[in-house]
């Protein structure tokens, strides 16, 4: 275990799951018979953690469960939680679980040994891995025979490729403005080591439009003065910590996007890299629903929405505290747009929520990230329309706790919780989740049976992590 820390995130709970796996889904076994439990019992390891609107939403099983009856008839016995099917399609990739490894870019925490270990375990699990921005401009692009000789980007791809399960998962490579200057996609697409991924349909490129932790800004890292001198030709380097400090702030450009620029960029991606899937990552902007629709209409195989709760290696305090829409609101607006046709995410009362079932509006692949670590939050996000959720900080903490199996154990616990919750809702496929499965504090309870909504969050507003 290193000195890696995640203030405001349930780090202790994640580390416990990385060590013990599915046992952490339940209270401590030695308390059985001596303790009584009920509503209001906090999740272990979450003391001092801020909860947001998505955490406060409650999953509400119905009394009558016709889909459970369908499953009973199919199986010839009473269904159990182990009968829930979690495998799905994520942005054109077959995935064993509705999970993916979120983008770790060029930050110190996200581009070293921990990211390689996380990639290995993600490959063994059969879930996709996203490689973040600015890896090549910062660390270069060096091919070599072993991990020590390869550049950071290629080391992560090679580690994933070596452990990849047959027919499952995939590698997604982000590109930002500085990456485009370095022709990252061209380098990866033409690399001989990428050909097995291309041949098996397991390579994608993601256009990064923004990220949750700092909407409207580009990537930021802290560098030493020597590295700053090396990078100042490609990045904006500033002495915000003082001229005498050994630290410098390295800033990447956020890029400029309009509807037409996004359409043209995605057309370029499809034409120039025909064997690669096309993904788009959005920050939690007020027009996120319209931006998602533009991306899908332009041919995106997946759109990732990073809520304001999304993690980062570095960002200004003001952005962490109060910029961007919370994830629950992003998902609500995208779902509302699908139902009403509005392009600004505005909602008529009683018409909020996803367009019936997960996977994004009209069957498009919507991915969500931001403080994901346990099954409850993941299932709530999928009920609001996400097909899968991304593990970022949780994944790094898990592999920091155990580089060999920490992420596997964390994922095993999350998958068990997801199966328990989805089966309790009388459903046996993650894709069958919908907004009727959620109740929000302050929601009008006059809901027509079978037509539940993800109603507006209580008047007190949404908290951010």
Short mmCIF file of N, CA, C and O in Angstrom, two decimals, residues 138 148 164 166 172 185 282 319 343 404 456:
data_model
loop_
_atom_site.label_atom_id
_atom_site.label_comp_id
_atom_site.label_asym_id
_atom_site.label_seq_id
_atom_site.Cartn_x
_atom_site.Cartn_y
_atom_site.Cartn_z
N UNK A 138 3.22 13.74 -22.66
CA UNK A 138 3.99 13.81 -21.41
C UNK A 138 5.04 12.71 -21.34
O UNK A 138 6.21 12.96 -21.00
N UNK A 148 9.43 -2.37 -18.98
CA UNK A 148 10.32 -1.31 -18.54
C UNK A 148 10.73 -0.38 -19.68
O UNK A 148 11.02 0.78 -19.46
N UNK A 164 -6.13 -10.30 -21.49
CA UNK A 164 -7.51 -10.17 -21.98
C UNK A 164 -8.19 -11.52 -22.14
O UNK A 164 -7.61 -12.47 -22.67
N UNK A 166 -10.91 -14.07 -23.78
CA UNK A 166 -11.33 -14.26 -25.17
C UNK A 166 -12.69 -13.61 -25.41
O UNK A 166 -13.68 -13.90 -24.74
N UNK A 172 -9.83 1.47 -24.86
CA UNK A 172 -10.30 2.76 -25.37
C UNK A 172 -9.21 3.79 -25.12
O UNK A 172 -8.76 3.95 -23.98
N UNK A 185 -3.85 8.81 -31.93
CA UNK A 185 -4.68 7.78 -32.56
C UNK A 185 -3.98 7.15 -33.76
O UNK A 185 -4.05 5.93 -33.94
N UNK A 282 -18.16 13.46 -22.18
CA UNK A 282 -18.70 14.80 -21.95
C UNK A 282 -18.49 15.21 -20.50
O UNK A 282 -18.54 14.37 -19.60
N UNK A 319 -13.58 24.40 -8.44
CA UNK A 319 -14.26 23.48 -9.36
C UNK A 319 -14.73 22.23 -8.62
O UNK A 319 -15.83 21.73 -8.87
N UNK A 343 -34.15 19.73 -26.42
CA UNK A 343 -32.70 19.62 -26.58
C UNK A 343 -31.93 20.31 -25.47
O UNK A 343 -30.72 20.24 -25.42
N UNK A 404 -2.46 -7.39 -7.07
CA UNK A 404 -2.75 -8.64 -7.78
C UNK A 404 -4.24 -8.93 -7.92
O UNK A 404 -4.67 -9.45 -8.95
N UNK A 456 -38.15 15.16 -9.97
CA UNK A 456 -37.17 16.17 -9.58
C UNK A 456 -36.72 15.95 -8.15
O UNK A 456 -37.50 15.60 -7.27
#
